[in-house]
Short mmCIF file of C-alpha atoms in Angstrom, two decimals:
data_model
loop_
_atom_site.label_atom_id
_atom_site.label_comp_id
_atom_site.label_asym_id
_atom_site.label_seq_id
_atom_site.Cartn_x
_atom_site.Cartn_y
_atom_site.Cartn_z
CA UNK O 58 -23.47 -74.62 -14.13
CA UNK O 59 -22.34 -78.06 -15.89
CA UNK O 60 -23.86 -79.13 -18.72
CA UNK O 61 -23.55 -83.07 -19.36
CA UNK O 62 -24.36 -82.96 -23.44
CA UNK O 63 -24.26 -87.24 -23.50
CA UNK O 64 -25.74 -88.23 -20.03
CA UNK O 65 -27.17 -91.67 -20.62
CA UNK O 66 -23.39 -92.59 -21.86
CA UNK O 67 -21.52 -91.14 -18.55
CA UNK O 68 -21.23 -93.49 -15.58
CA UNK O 69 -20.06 -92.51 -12.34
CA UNK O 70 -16.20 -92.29 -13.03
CA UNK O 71 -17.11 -89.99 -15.81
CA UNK O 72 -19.11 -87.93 -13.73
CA UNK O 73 -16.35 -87.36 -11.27
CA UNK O 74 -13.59 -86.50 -13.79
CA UNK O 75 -16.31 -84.03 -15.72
CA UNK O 76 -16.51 -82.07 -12.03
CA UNK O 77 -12.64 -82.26 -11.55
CA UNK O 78 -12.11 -80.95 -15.25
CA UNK O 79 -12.42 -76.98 -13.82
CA UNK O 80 -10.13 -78.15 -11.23
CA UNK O 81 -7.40 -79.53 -13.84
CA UNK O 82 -7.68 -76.98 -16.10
CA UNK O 83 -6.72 -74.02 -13.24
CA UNK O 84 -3.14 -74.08 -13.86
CA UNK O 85 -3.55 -74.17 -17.82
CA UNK O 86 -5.11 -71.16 -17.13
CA UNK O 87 -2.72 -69.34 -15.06
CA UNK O 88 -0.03 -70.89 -17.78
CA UNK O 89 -2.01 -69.32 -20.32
CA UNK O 90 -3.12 -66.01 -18.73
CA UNK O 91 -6.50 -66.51 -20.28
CA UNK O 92 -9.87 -68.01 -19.03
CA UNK O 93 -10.09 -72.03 -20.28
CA UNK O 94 -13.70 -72.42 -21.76
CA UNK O 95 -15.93 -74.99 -20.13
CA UNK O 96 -15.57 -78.35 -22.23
CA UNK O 97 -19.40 -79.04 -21.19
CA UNK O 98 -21.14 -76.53 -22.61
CA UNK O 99 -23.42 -75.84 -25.53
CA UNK O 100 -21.51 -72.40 -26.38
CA UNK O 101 -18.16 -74.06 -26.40
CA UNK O 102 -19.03 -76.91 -28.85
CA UNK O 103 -20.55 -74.29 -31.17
CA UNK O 104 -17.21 -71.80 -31.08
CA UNK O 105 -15.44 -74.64 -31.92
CA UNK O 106 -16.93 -76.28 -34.98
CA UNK O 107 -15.08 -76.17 -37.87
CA UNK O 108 -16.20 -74.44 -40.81
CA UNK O 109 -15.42 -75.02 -44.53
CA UNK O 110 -12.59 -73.07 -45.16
CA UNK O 111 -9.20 -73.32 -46.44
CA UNK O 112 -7.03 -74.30 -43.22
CA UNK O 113 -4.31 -71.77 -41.70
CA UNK O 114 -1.06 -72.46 -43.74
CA UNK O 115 0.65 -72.41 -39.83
CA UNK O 116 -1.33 -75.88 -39.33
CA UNK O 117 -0.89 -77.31 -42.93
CA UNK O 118 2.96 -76.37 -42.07
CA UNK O 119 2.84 -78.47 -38.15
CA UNK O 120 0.48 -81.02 -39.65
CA UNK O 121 3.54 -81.77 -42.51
CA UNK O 122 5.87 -81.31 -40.19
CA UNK O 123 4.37 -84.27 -37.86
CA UNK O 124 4.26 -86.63 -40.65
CA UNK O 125 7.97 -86.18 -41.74
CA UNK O 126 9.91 -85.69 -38.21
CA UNK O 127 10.81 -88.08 -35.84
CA UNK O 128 8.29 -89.23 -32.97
CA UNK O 129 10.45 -88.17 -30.42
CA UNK O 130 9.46 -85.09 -28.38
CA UNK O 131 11.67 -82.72 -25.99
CA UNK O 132 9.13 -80.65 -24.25
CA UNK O 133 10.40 -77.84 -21.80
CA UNK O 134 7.94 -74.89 -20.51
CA UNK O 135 9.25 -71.90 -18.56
CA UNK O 136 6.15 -70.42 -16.48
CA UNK O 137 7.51 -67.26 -15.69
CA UNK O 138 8.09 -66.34 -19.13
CA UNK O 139 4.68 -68.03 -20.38
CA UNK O 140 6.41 -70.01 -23.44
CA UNK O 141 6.45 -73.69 -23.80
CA UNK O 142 9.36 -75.38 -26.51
CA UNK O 143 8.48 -78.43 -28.51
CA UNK O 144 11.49 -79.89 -29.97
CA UNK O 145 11.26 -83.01 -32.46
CA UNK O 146 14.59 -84.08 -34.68
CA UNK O 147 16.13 -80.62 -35.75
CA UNK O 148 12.74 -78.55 -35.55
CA UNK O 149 12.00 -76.41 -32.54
CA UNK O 150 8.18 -74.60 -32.31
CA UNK O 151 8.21 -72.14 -29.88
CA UNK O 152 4.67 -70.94 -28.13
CA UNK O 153 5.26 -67.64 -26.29
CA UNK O 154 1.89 -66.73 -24.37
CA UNK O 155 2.83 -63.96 -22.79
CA UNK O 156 3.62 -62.09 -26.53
CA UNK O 157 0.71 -64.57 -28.53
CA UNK O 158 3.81 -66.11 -31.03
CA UNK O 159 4.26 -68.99 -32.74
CA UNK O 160 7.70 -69.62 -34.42
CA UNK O 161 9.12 -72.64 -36.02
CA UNK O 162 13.07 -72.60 -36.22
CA UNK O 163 14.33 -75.37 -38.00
#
């Protein structure tokens, strides 16, 4: 069942795009090969708090990289092999799903 955390701020339009979320999210999922968590619940929001710790040197690496690159992005997924390429100036981060990688090739 759907939890709706903020109710007295979610109108009708809100409403309808909260029940179509599950809907939205199926082919994520298939992309993925893994189950996509249910943005409306209580367990979800706790699993993804942050905590304070020292932040994975693979996101301090992307979050420099953002800042210094150019804002264009060349995005190309192939679904059969489960990896998705996000290319910005000369740096390439590859996602492969199917093997759980992350590689940056500059």
């Amino acid at each position: 069942s759907t939890q709706v955390l903020a109710e007295p701020f979610v109108g009708r339009r809100e409403r309808q795009e909260i029940a179509a979320a599950p809907k939205r999210a199926q082919p994520l999922a298939a992309f993925s090969g893994e189950d996509i968590p249910d943005p409306q619940a209580v367990e979800t929001f706790l699993r993804s708090k942050l905590s304070a710790r020292e932040p994975d040197p693979l996101y301090r690496e992307l979050l420099a990289l953002r800042r210094a690159l150019p804002r264009e992005l060349e995005v190309e997924a192939d679904e059969d092999a489960k990896v998705l390429r996000l290319r910005r100036g000369n740096v390439e981060l590859v996602v492969d799903f199917g093997a759980k990688q992350v590689d940056i090739r500059r």
